PDB file of C-alpha atoms in Angstrom:
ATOM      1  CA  UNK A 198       0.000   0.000   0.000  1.00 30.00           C
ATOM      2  CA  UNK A 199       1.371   3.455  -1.222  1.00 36.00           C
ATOM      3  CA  UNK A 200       1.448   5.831   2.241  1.00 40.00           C
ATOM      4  CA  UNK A 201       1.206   9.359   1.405  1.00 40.00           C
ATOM      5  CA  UNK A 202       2.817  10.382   4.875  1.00 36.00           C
ATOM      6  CA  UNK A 203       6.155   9.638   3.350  1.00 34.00           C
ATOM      7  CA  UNK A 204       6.039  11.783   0.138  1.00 36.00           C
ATOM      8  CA  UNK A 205       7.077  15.323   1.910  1.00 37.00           C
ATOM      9  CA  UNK A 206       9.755  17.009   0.346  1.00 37.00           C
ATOM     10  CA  UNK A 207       9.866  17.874  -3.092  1.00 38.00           C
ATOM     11  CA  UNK A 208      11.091  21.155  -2.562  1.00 36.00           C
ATOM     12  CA  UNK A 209       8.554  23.317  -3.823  1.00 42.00           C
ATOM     13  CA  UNK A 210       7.235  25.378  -0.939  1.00 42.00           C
ATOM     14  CA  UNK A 211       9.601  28.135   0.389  1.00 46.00           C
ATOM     15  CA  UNK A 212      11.135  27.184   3.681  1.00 42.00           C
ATOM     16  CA  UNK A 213       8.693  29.904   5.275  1.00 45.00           C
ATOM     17  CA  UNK A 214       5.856  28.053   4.296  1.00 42.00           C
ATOM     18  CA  UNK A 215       6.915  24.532   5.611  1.00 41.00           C
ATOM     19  CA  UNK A 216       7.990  25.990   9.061  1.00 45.00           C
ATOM     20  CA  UNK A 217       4.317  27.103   9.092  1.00 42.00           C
ATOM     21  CA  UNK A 218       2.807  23.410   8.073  1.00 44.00           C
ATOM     22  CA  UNK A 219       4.674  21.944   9.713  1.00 49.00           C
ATOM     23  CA  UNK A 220       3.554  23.860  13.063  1.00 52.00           C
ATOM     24  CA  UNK A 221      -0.353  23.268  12.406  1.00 56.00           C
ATOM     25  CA  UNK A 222       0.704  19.403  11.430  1.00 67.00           C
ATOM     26  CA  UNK A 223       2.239  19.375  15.163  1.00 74.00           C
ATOM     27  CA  UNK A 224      -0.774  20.350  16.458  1.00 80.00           C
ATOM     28  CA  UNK A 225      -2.914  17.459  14.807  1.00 88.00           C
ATOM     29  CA  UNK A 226      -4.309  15.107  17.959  1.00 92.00           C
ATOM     30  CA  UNK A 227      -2.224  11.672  17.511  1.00 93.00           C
ATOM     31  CA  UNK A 228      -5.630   9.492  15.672  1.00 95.00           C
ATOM     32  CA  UNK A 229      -5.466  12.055  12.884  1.00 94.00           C
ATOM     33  CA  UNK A 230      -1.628  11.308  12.626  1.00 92.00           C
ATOM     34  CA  UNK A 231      -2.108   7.992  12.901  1.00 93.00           C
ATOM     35  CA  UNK A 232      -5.370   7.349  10.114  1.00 95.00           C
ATOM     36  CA  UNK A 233      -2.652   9.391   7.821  1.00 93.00           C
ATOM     37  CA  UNK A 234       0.128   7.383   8.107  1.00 91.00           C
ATOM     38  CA  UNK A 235      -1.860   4.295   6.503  1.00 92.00           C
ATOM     39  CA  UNK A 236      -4.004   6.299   3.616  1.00 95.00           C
ATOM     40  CA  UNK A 237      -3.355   5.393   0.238  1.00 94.00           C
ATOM     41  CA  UNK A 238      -5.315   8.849  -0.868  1.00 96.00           C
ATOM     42  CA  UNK A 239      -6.748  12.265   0.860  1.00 97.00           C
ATOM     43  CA  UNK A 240     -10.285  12.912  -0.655  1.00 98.00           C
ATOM     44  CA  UNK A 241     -11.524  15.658   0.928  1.00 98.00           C
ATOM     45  CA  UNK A 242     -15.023  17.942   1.026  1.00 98.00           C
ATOM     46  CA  UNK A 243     -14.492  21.600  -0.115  1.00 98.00           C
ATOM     47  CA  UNK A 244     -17.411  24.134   1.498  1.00 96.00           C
ATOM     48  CA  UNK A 245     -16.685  24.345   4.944  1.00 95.00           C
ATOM     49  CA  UNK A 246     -13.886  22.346   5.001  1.00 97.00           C
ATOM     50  CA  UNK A 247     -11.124  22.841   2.272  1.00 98.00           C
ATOM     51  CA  UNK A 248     -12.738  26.468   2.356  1.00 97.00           C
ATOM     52  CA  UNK A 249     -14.322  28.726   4.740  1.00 95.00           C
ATOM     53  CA  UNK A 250     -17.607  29.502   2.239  1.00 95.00           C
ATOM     54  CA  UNK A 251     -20.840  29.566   4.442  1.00 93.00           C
ATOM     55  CA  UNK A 252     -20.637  33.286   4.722  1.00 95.00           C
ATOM     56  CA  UNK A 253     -20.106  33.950   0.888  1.00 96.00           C
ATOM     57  CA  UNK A 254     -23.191  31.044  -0.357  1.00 95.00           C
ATOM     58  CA  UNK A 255     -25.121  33.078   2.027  1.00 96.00           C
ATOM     59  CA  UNK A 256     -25.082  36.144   0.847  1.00 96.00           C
ATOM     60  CA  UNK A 257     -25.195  34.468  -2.881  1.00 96.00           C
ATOM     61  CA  UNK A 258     -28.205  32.656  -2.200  1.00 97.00           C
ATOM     62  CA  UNK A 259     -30.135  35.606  -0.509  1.00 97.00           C
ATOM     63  CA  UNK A 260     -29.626  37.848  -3.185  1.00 97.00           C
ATOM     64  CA  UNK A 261     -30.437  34.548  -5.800  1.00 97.00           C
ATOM     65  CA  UNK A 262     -33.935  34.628  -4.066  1.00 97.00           C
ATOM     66  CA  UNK A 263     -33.986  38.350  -3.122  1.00 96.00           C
ATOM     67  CA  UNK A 264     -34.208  38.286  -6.623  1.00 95.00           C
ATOM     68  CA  UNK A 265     -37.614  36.635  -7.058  1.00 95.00           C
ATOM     69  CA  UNK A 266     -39.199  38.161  -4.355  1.00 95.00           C
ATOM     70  CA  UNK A 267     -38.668  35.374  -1.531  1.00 96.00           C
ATOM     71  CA  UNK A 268     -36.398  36.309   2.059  1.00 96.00           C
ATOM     72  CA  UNK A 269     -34.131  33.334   3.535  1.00 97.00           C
ATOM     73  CA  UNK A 270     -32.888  33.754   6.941  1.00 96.00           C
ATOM     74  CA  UNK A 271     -29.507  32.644   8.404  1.00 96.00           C
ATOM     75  CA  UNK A 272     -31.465  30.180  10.743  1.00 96.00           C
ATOM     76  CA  UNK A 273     -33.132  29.033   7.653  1.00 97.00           C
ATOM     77  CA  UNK A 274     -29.971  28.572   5.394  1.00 96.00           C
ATOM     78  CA  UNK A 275     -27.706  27.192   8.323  1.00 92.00           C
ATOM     79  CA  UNK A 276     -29.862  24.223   9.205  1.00 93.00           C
ATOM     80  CA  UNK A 277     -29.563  23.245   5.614  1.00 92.00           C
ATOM     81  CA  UNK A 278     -25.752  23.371   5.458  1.00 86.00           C
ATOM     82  CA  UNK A 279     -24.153  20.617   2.750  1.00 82.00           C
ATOM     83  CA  UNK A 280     -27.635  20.088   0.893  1.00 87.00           C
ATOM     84  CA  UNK A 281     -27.513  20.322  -2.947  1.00 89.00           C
ATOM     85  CA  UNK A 282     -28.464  23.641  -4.436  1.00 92.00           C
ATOM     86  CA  UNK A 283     -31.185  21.632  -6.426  1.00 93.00           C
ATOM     87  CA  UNK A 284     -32.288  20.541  -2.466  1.00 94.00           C
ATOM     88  CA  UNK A 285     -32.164  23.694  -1.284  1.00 96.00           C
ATOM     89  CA  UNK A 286     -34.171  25.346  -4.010  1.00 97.00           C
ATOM     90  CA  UNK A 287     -36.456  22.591  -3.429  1.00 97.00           C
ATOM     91  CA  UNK A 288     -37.251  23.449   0.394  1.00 97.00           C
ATOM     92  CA  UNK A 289     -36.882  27.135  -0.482  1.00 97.00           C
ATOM     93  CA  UNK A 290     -40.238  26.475  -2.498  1.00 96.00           C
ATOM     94  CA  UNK A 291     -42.127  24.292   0.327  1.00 96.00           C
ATOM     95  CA  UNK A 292     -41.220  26.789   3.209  1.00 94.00           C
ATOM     96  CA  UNK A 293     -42.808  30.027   0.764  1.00 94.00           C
ATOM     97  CA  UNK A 294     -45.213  27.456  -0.427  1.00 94.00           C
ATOM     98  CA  UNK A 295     -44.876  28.457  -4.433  1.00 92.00           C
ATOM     99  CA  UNK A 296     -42.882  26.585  -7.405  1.00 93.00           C
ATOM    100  CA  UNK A 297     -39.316  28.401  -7.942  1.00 96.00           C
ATOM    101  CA  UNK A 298     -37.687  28.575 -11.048  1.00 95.00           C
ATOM    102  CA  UNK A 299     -34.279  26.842 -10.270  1.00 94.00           C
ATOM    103  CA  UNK A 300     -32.185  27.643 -13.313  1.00 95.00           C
ATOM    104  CA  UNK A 301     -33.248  31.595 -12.844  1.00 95.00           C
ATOM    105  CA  UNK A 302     -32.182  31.183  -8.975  1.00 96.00           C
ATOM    106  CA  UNK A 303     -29.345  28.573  -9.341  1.00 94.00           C
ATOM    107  CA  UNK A 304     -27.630  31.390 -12.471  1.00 95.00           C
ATOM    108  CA  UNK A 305     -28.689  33.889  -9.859  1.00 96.00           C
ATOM    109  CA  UNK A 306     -26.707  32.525  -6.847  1.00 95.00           C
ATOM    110  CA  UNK A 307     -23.623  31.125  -9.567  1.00 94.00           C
ATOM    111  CA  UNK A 308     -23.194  34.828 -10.743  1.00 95.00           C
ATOM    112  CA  UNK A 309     -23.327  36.409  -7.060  1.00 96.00           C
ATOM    113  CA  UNK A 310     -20.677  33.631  -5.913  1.00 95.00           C
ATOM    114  CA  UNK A 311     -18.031  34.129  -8.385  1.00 94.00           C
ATOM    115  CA  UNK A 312     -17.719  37.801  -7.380  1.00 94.00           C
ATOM    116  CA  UNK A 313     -17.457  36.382  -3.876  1.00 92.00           C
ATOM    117  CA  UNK A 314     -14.924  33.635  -4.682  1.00 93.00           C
ATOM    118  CA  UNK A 315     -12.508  36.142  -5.320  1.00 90.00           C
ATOM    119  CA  UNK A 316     -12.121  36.777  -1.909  1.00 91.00           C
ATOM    120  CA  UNK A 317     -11.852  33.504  -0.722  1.00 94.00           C
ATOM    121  CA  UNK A 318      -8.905  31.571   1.654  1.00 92.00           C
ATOM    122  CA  UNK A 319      -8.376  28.318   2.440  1.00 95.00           C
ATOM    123  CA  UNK A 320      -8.731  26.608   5.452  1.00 96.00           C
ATOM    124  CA  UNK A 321      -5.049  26.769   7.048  1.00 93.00           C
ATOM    125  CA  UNK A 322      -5.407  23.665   9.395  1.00 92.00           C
ATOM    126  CA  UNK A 323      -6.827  21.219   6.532  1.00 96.00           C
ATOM    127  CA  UNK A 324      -5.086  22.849   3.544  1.00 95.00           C
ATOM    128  CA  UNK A 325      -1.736  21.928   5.600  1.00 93.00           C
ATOM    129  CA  UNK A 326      -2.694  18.404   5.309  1.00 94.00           C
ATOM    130  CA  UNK A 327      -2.764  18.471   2.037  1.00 93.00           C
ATOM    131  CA  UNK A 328      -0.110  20.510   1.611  1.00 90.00           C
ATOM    132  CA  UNK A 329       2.443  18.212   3.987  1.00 87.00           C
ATOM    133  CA  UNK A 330       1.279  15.138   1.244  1.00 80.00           C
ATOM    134  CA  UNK A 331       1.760  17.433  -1.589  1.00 72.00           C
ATOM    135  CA  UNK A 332       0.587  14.310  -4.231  1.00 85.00           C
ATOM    136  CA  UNK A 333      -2.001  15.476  -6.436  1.00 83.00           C
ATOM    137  CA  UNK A 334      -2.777  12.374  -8.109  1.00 90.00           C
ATOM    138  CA  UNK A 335      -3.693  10.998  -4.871  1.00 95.00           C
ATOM    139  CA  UNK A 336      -5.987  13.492  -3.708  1.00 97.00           C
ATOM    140  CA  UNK A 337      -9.417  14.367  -4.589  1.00 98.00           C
ATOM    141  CA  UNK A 338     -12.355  16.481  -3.516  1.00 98.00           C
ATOM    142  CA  UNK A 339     -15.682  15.008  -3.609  1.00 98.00           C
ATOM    143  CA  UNK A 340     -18.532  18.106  -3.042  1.00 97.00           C
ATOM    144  CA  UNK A 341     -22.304  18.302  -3.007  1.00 95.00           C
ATOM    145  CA  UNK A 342     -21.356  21.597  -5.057  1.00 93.00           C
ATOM    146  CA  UNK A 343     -22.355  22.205  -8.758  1.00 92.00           C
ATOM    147  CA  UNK A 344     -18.774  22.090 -10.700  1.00 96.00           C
ATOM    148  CA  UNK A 345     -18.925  26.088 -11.528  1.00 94.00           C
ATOM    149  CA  UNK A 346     -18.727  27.061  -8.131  1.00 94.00           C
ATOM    150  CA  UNK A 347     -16.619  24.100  -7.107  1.00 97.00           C
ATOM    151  CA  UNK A 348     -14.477  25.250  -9.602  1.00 97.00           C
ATOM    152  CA  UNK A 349     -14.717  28.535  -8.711  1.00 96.00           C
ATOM    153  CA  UNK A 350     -13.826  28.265  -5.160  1.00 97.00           C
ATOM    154  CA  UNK A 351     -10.620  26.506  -5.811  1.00 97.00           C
ATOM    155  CA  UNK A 352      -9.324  28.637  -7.597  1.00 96.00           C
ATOM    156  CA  UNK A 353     -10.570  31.399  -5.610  1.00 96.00           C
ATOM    157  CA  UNK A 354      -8.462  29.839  -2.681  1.00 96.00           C
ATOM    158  CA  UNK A 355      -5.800  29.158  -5.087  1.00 96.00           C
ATOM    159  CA  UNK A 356      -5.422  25.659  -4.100  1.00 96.00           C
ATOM    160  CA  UNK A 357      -6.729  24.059  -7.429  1.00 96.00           C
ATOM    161  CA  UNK A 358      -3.392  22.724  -8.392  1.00 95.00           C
ATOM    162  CA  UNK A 359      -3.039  20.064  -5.215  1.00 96.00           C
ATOM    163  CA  UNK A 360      -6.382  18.038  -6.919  1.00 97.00           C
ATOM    164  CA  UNK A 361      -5.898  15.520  -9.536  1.00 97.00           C
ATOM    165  CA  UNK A 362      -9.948  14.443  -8.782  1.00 98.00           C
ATOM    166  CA  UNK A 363     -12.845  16.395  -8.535  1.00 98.00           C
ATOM    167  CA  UNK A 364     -16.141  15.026  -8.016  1.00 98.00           C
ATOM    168  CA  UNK A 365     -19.140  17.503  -7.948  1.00 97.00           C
ATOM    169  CA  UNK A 366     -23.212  17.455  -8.603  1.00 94.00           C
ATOM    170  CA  UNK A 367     -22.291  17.784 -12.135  1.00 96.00           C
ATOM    171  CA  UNK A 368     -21.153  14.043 -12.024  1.00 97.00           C
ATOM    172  CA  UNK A 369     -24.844  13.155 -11.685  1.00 96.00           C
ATOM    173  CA  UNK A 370     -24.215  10.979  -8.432  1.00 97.00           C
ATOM    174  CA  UNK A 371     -26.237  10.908  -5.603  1.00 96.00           C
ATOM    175  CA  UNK A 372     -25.430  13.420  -3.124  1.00 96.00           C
ATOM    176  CA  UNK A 373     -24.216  13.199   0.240  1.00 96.00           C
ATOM    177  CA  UNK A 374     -25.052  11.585   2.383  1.00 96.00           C
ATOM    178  CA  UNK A 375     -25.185   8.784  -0.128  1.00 98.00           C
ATOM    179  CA  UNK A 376     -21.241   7.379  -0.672  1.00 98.00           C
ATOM    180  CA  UNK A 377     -21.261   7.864  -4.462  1.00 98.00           C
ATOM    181  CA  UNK A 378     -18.978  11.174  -4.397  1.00 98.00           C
ATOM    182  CA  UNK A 379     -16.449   9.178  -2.286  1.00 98.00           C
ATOM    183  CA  UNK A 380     -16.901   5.955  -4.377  1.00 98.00           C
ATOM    184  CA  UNK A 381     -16.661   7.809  -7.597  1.00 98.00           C
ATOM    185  CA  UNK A 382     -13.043   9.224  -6.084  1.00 98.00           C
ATOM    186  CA  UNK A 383     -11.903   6.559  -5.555  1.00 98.00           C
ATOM    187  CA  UNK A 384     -12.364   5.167  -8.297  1.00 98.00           C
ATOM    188  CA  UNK A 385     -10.966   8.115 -10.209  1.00 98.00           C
ATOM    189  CA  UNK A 386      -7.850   8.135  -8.388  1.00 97.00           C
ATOM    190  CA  UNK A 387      -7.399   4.521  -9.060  1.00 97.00           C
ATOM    191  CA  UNK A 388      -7.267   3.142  -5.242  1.00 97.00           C
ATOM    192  CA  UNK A 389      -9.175   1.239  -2.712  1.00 97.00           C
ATOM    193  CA  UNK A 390     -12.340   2.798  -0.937  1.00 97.00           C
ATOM    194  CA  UNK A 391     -10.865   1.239   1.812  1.00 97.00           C
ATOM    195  CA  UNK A 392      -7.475   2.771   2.285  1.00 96.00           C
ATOM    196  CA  UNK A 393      -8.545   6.474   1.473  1.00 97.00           C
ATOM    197  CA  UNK A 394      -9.170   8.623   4.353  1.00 98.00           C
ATOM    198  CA  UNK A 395     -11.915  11.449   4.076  1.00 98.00           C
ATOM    199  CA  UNK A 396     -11.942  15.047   5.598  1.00 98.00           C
ATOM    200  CA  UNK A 397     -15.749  16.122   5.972  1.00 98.00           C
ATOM    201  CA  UNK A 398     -17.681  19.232   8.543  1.00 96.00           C
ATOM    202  CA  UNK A 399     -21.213  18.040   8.313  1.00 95.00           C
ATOM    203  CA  UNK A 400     -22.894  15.002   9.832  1.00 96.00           C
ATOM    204  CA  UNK A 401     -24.102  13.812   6.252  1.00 95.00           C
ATOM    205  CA  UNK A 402     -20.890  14.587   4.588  1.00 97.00           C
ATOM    206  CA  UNK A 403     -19.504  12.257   7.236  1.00 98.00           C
ATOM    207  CA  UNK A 404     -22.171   9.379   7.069  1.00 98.00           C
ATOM    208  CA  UNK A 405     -21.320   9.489   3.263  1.00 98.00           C
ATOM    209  CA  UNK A 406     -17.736   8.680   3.703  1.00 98.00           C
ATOM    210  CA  UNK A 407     -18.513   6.028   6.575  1.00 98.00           C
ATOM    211  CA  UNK A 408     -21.231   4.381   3.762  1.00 98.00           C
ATOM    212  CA  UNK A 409     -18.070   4.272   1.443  1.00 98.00           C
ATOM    213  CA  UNK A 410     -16.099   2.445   3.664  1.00 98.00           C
ATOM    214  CA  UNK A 411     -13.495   5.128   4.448  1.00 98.00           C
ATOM    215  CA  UNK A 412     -11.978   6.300   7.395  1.00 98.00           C
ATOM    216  CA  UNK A 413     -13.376  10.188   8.095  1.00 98.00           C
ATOM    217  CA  UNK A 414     -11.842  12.913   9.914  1.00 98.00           C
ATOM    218  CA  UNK A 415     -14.305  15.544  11.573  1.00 98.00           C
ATOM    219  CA  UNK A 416     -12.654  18.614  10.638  1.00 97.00           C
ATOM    220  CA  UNK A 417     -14.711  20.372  13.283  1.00 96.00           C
ATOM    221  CA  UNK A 418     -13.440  18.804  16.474  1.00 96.00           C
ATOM    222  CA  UNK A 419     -10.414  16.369  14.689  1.00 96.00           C
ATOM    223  CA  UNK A 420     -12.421  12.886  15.983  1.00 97.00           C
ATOM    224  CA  UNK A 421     -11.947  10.076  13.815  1.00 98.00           C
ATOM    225  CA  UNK A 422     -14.587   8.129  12.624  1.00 97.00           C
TER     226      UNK A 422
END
């Protein structure tokens, strides 16, 4: 089995930046350490996780449905965190009780989020995971997220380049908490389900990766699943 603990060290972060990893890595509680040392392959969520985006999707999707005449709360939107934006349109339309035009609202959100992706920055205590590894072609992201703002967001964050695999809605898969994202990067990255280790911030993002078979790190408190 290929261990992606052991592949630090080709040289091409400043010495800066690794002093910095590998401070944050030092801080990781010793299961985390431990789950990495025997993955084959990182696949990890993005929103929330990879990225700090709740506050930008936020404002996107109030002014998406500002824009037909319906309000959304923070309650509202925050209880729905990691749902599809098909799913959220979708309970959007029960709670005002009317039918919603989705493409109008989902073009809407897309065109309100790339001005915000801009802004964007990564999350420093996951994005030094990846960074440590450093092996694109054995990590993936696997997101609820339509591939535009996927897209969007990683490059946004400017961390695009450490993903060989991305797995979005656009895939057509079931989304989480149904395994298929993980499954599908698995597959993609040519390794076991079983020896990849997932990095998740929702409860369904983490059922999805336990459904896969995978090892999943809560990024919110650093428990191992």
């Amino acid at each position: 089995m290929r261990q992606l603990w052991y592949l630090f060290g080709d040289g091409s972060l400043g010495s800066e930046d690794v002093e910095v990893v590998g401070v944050i890595m030092s801080y990781l509680p010793p299961e985390v350490h431990h789950v990495l040392s025997g993955a084959c392959a990182l696949i990890f969520d993005l929103d929330g996780t990879l990225v700090d985006t709740h506050d930008a999707h936020e404002r996107s999707w109030r002014k998406a449905f500002s824009a037909v005449g319906l309000s959304m709360s923070t309650s509202w939107y925050r209880q729905r965190t990691g749902l599809t934006a098909n799913q959220l349109i979708d309970d959007m339309g029960v709670a005002h009780g009317k039918s919603i035009d989705a493409t109008t609202v989902k073009t809407m959100e897309l065109r309100c989020f790339l001005e915000e992706a801009r802004k964007l920055a990564p999350i420093e205590s996951v994005i030094s995971i990846a960074e440590e590894f450093r092996d694109a072609s054995h990590m993936a992201v696997a997101s609820n997220g339509d591939a535009s703002s996927v897209n969007a967001t990683l490059a946004g964050a400017g961390i695009s380049h450490l993903f060989s695999v991305i797995v979005t809605a656009d895939d057509g898969l079931r989304p989480k908490p149904f395994p298929d994202a993980f499954l599908r990067a698995a597959e993609r990255l040519g390794v076991k389900k079983e020896c990849c280790l997932a990095f998740e911030d929702t409860g369904g993002g983490i059922a999805a990766a336990q459904a896969a078979g995978m090892k999943v790190v809560d990024v919110r408190t650093w428990e191992v699943f």
